[in-house]
Tab-separated table of C-alpha atoms in Angstrom:
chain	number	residue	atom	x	y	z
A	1	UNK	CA	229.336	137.756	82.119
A	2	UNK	CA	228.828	136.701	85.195
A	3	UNK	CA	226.530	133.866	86.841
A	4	UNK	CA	223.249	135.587	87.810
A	5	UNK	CA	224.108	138.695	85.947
A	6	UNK	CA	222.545	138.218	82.206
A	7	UNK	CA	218.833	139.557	83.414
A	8	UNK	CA	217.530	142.133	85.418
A	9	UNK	CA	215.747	140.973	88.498
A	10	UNK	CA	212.087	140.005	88.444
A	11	UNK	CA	211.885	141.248	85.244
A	12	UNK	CA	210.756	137.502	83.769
A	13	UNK	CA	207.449	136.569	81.836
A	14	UNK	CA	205.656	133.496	82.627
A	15	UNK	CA	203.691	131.603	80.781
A	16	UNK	CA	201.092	129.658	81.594
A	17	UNK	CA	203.173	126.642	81.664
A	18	UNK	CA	205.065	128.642	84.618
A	19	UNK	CA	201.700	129.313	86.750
A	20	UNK	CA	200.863	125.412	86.124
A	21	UNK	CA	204.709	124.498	87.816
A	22	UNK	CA	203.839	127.435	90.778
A	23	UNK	CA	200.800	125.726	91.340
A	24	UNK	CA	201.862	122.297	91.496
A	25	UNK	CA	204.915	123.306	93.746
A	26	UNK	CA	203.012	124.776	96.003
A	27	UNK	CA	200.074	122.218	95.980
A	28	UNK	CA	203.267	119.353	96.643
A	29	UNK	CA	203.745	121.464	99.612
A	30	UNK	CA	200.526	121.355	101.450
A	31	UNK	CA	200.036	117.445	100.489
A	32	UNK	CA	203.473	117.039	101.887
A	33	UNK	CA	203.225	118.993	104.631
A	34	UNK	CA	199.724	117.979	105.909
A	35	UNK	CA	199.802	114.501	104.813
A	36	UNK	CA	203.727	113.230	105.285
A	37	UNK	CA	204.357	115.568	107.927
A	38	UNK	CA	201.349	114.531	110.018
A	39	UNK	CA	202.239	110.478	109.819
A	40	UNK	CA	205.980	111.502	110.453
A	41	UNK	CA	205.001	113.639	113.167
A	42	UNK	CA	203.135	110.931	114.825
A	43	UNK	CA	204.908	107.844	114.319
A	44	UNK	CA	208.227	108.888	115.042
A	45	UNK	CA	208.013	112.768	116.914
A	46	UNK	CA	205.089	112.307	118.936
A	47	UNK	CA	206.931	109.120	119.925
A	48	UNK	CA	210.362	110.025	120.638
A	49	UNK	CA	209.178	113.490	122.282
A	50	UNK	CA	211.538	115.173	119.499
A	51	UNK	CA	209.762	117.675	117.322
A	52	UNK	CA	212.811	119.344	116.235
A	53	UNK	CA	213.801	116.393	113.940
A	54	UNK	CA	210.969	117.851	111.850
A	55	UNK	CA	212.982	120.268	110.469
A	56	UNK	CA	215.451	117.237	109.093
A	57	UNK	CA	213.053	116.007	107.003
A	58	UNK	CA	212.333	119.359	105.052
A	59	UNK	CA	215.767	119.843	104.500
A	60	UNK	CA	215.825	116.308	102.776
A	61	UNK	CA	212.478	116.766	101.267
A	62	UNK	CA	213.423	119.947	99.352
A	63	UNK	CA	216.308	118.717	97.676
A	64	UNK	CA	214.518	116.202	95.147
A	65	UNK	CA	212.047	118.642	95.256
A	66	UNK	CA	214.048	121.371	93.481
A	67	UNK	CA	215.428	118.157	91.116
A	68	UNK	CA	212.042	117.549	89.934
A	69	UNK	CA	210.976	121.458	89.145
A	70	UNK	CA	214.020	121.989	87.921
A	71	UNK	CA	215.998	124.364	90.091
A	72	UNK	CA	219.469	123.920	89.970
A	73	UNK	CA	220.930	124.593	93.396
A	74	UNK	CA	224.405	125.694	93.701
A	75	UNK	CA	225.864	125.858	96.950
A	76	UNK	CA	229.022	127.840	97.296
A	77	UNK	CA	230.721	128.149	100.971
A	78	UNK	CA	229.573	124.980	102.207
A	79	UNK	CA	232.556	124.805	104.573
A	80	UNK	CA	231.718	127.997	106.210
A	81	UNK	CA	228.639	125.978	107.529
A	82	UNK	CA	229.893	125.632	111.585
A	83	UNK	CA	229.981	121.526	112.703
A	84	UNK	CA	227.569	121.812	115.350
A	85	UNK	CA	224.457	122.740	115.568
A	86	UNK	CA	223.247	126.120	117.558
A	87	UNK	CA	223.686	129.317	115.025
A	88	UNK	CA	221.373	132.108	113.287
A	89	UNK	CA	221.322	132.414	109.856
A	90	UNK	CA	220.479	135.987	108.442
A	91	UNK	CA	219.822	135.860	104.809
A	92	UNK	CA	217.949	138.638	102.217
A	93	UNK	CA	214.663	137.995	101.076
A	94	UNK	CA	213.150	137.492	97.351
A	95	UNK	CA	211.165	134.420	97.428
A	96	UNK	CA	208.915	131.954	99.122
A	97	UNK	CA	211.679	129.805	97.648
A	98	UNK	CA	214.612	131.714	100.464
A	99	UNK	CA	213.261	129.152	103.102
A	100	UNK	CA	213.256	125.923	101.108
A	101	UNK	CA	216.468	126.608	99.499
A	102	UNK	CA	217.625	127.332	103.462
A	103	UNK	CA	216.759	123.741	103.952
A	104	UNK	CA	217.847	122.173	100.994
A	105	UNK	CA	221.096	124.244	100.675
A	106	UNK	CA	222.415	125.002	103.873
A	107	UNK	CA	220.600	123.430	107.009
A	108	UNK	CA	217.882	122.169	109.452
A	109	UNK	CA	216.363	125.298	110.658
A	110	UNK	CA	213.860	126.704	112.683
A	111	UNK	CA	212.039	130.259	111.672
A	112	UNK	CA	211.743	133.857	113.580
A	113	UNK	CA	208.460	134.797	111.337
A	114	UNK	CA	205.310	137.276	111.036
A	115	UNK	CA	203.075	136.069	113.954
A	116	UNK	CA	200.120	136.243	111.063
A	117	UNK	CA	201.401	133.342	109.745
A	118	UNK	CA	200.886	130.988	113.358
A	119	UNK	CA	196.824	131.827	112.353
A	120	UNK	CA	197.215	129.073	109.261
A	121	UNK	CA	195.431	126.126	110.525
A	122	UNK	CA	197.729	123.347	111.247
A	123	UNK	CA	200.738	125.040	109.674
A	124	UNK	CA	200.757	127.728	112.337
A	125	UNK	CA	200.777	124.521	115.253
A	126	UNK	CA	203.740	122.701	112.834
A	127	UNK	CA	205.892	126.253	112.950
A	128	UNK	CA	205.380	125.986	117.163
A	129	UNK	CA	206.150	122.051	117.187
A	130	UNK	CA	209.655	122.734	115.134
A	131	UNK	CA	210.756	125.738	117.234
A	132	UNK	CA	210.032	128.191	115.310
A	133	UNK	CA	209.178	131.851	117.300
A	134	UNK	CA	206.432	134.512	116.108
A	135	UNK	CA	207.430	138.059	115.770
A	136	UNK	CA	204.630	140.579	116.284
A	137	UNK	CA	205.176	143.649	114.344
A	138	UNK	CA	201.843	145.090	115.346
A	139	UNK	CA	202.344	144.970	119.286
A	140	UNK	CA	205.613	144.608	119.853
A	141	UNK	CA	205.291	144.200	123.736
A	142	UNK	CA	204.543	140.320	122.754
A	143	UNK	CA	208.200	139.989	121.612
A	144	UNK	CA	209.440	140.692	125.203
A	145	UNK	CA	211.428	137.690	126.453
A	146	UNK	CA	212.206	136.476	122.714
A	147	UNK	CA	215.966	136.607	123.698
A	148	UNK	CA	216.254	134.835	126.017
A	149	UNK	CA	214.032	132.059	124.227
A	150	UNK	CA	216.438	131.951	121.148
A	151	UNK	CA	219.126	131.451	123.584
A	152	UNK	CA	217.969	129.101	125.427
A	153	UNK	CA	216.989	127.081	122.149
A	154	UNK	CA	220.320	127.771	120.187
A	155	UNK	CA	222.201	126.100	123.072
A	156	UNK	CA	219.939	122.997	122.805
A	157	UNK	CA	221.503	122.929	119.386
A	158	UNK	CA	218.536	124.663	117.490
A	159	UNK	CA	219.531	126.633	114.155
A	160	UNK	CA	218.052	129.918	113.726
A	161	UNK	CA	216.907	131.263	110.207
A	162	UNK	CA	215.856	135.085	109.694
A	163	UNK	CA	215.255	137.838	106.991
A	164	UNK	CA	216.583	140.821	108.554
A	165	UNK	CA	214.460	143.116	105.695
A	166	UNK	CA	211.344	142.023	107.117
A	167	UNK	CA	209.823	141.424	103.714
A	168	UNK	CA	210.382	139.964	100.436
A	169	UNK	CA	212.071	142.534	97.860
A	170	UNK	CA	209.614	143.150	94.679
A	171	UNK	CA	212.978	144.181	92.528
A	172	UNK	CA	215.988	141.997	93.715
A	173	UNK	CA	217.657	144.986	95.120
A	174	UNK	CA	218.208	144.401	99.202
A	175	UNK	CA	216.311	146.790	101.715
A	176	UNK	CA	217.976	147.988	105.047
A	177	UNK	CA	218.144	145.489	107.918
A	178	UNK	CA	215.751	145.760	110.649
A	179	UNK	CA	217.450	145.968	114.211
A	180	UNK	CA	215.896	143.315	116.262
A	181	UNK	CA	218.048	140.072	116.040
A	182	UNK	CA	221.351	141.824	116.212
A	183	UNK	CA	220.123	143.575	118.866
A	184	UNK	CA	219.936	139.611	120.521
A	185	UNK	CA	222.899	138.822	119.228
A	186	UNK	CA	224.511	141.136	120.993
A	187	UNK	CA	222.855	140.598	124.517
A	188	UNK	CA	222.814	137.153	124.201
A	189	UNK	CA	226.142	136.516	122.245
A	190	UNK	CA	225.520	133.899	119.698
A	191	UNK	CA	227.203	132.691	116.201
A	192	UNK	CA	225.700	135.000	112.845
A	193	UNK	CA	225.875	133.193	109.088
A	194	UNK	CA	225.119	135.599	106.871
A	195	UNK	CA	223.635	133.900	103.692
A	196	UNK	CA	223.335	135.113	100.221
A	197	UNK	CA	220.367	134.083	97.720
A	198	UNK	CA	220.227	135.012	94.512
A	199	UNK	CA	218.012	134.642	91.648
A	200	UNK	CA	215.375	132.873	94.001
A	201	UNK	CA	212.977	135.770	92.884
A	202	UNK	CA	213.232	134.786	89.729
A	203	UNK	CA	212.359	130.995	89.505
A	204	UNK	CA	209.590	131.996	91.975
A	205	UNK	CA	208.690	135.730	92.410
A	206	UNK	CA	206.748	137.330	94.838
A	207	UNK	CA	204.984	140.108	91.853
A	208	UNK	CA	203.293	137.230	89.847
A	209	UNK	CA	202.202	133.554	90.100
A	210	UNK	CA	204.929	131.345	88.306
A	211	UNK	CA	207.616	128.976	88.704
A	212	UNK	CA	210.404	129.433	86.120
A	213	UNK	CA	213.192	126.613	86.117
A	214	UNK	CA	216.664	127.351	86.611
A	215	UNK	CA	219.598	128.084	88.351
A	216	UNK	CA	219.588	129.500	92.013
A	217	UNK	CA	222.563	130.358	93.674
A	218	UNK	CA	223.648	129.883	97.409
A	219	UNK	CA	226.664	131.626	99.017
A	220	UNK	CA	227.561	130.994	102.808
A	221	UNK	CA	230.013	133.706	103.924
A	222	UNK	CA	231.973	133.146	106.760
A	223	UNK	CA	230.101	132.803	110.472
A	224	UNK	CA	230.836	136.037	112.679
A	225	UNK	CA	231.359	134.573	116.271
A	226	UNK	CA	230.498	136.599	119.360
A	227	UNK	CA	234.424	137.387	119.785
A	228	UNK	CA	234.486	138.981	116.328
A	229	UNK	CA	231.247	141.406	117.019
A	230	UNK	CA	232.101	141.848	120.749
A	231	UNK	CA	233.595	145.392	120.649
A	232	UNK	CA	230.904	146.503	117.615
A	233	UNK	CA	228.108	148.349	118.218
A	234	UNK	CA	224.455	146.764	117.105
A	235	UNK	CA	224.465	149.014	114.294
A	236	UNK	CA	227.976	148.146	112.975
A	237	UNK	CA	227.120	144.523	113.708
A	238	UNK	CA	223.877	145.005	111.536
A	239	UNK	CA	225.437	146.923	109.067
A	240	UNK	CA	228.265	144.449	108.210
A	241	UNK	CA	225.741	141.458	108.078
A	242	UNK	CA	223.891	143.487	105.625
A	243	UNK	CA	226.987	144.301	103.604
A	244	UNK	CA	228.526	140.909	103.566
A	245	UNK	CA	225.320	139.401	102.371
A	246	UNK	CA	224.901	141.818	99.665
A	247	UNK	CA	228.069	141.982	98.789
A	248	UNK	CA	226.924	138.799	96.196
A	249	UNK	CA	224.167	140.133	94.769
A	250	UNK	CA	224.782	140.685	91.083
A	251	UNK	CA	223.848	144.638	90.998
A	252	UNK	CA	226.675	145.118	93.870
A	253	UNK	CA	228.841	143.386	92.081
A	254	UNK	CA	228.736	144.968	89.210
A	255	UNK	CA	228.916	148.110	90.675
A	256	UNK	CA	231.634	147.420	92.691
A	257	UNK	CA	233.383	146.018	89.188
A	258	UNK	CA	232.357	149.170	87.791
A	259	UNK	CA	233.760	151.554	90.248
């Protein structure tokens, strides 16, 4: 049987041992982040004028992080990662763990996120500082001009991250895509890496409080340039990215071994 494919998503007790590892990840996190990330800020962004490189240091702080709760990260596609900087990665969504292993596993990045979280004191002004953008779901007229902003950014060599669902998946199984950055994409004409996670949700679920160790795998399909997408509509744009990133999932794959 395949990797991934011996247990049903989210389906997982934890023990109390579990909740203790959640609780400590996430506590690591906040010390980290408010501690660490404040000094670093200082003495070296503030500094330099550079508060991009942020994002550098999470993807270098995650990795001994997943060592030490033991999540084994495999990383499959790395070559498919483009040289330069200045591309959006489009990924599904199971876990608070999809954005660290995005750091950790693939690259530097900068977030396209639920405005709500920019209200978190201090986190909300780090998101701003690294480049990330709000999305506002509940008045939509704020997202006017976003385009152009990711543009602008992604040719200052600024990597992209988003989850096209819109929210985390409560059974592993992948929701539809939501239109809005391949709607950019295709105004503003700019490289698409469609990521798959899998088993994220189920070293760190969204349905109960618990960190199970284990493996987590990462697959980076190949990019889709503006040339390949340039005669597709946004829906057939959207609709591959969605299909190319499930395509890994372990339920599509065993259907599609099935059929």
């Amino acid at each position: 049987m395949e990797y991934g494919m011996s247990e049903e998503p989210f389906v997982l007790k934890y023990n109390w041992r579990h909740k203790i590892l959640a609780i400590v990840y996430y506590f690591m996190i906040a010390v980290a982040a408010f501690f660490g990330g404040s000094l670093y800020a200082f003495f070296h962004c503030y500094r330099r004028n550079d508060w991009h490189d942020l994002t550098h240091v999470c993807s270098l702080f995650f990795i001994p992080m997943f060592k030490i709760f033991g999540i084994k990260m495999v990383v499959e596609g790395k070559e498919n990662i483009p040289s330069k900087s200045g591309f959006v990665m489009v990924a599904n969504h199971q876990s608070f763990l999809d954005i660290n292993a995005i750091f950790a596993g693939v690259s530097h990045t900068a977030f396209l996120a639920k405005a709500d979280l920019w209200k978190i004191p201090y986190f909300g002004w780090g998101l701003s500082k690294t480049g990330s953008i709000p999305i506002y779901r509940k008045d939509p007229k704020k997202n006017a001009g976003m385009g152009k902003i990711i543009k602008q950014r992604i040719d200052q060599g600024y990597n992209y991250c988003v989850f096209p669902e819109g929210n985390r998946t409560k059974d592993g199984k992948m929701t539809s895509f939501k239109n809005g950055i391949f709607r950019i994409a295709k105004e503003h004409e700019f490289t698409i890496l469609p990521i798959t996670l899998v088993d994220t949700g189920k070293r760190l679920s969204r349905n109960t409080l618990g960190l199970r160790p284990g493996p987590i795998r990462i697959v980076v399909h190949p990019p889709i340039t503006p040339e390949q997408y340039k005669e597709m509509s946004m829906e057939e744009l959207r609709d591959s990215a969605h299909d190319i990133v499930e395509s890994e999932l372990p339920y599509k794959k065993q259907k599609n071994e099935e059929a």
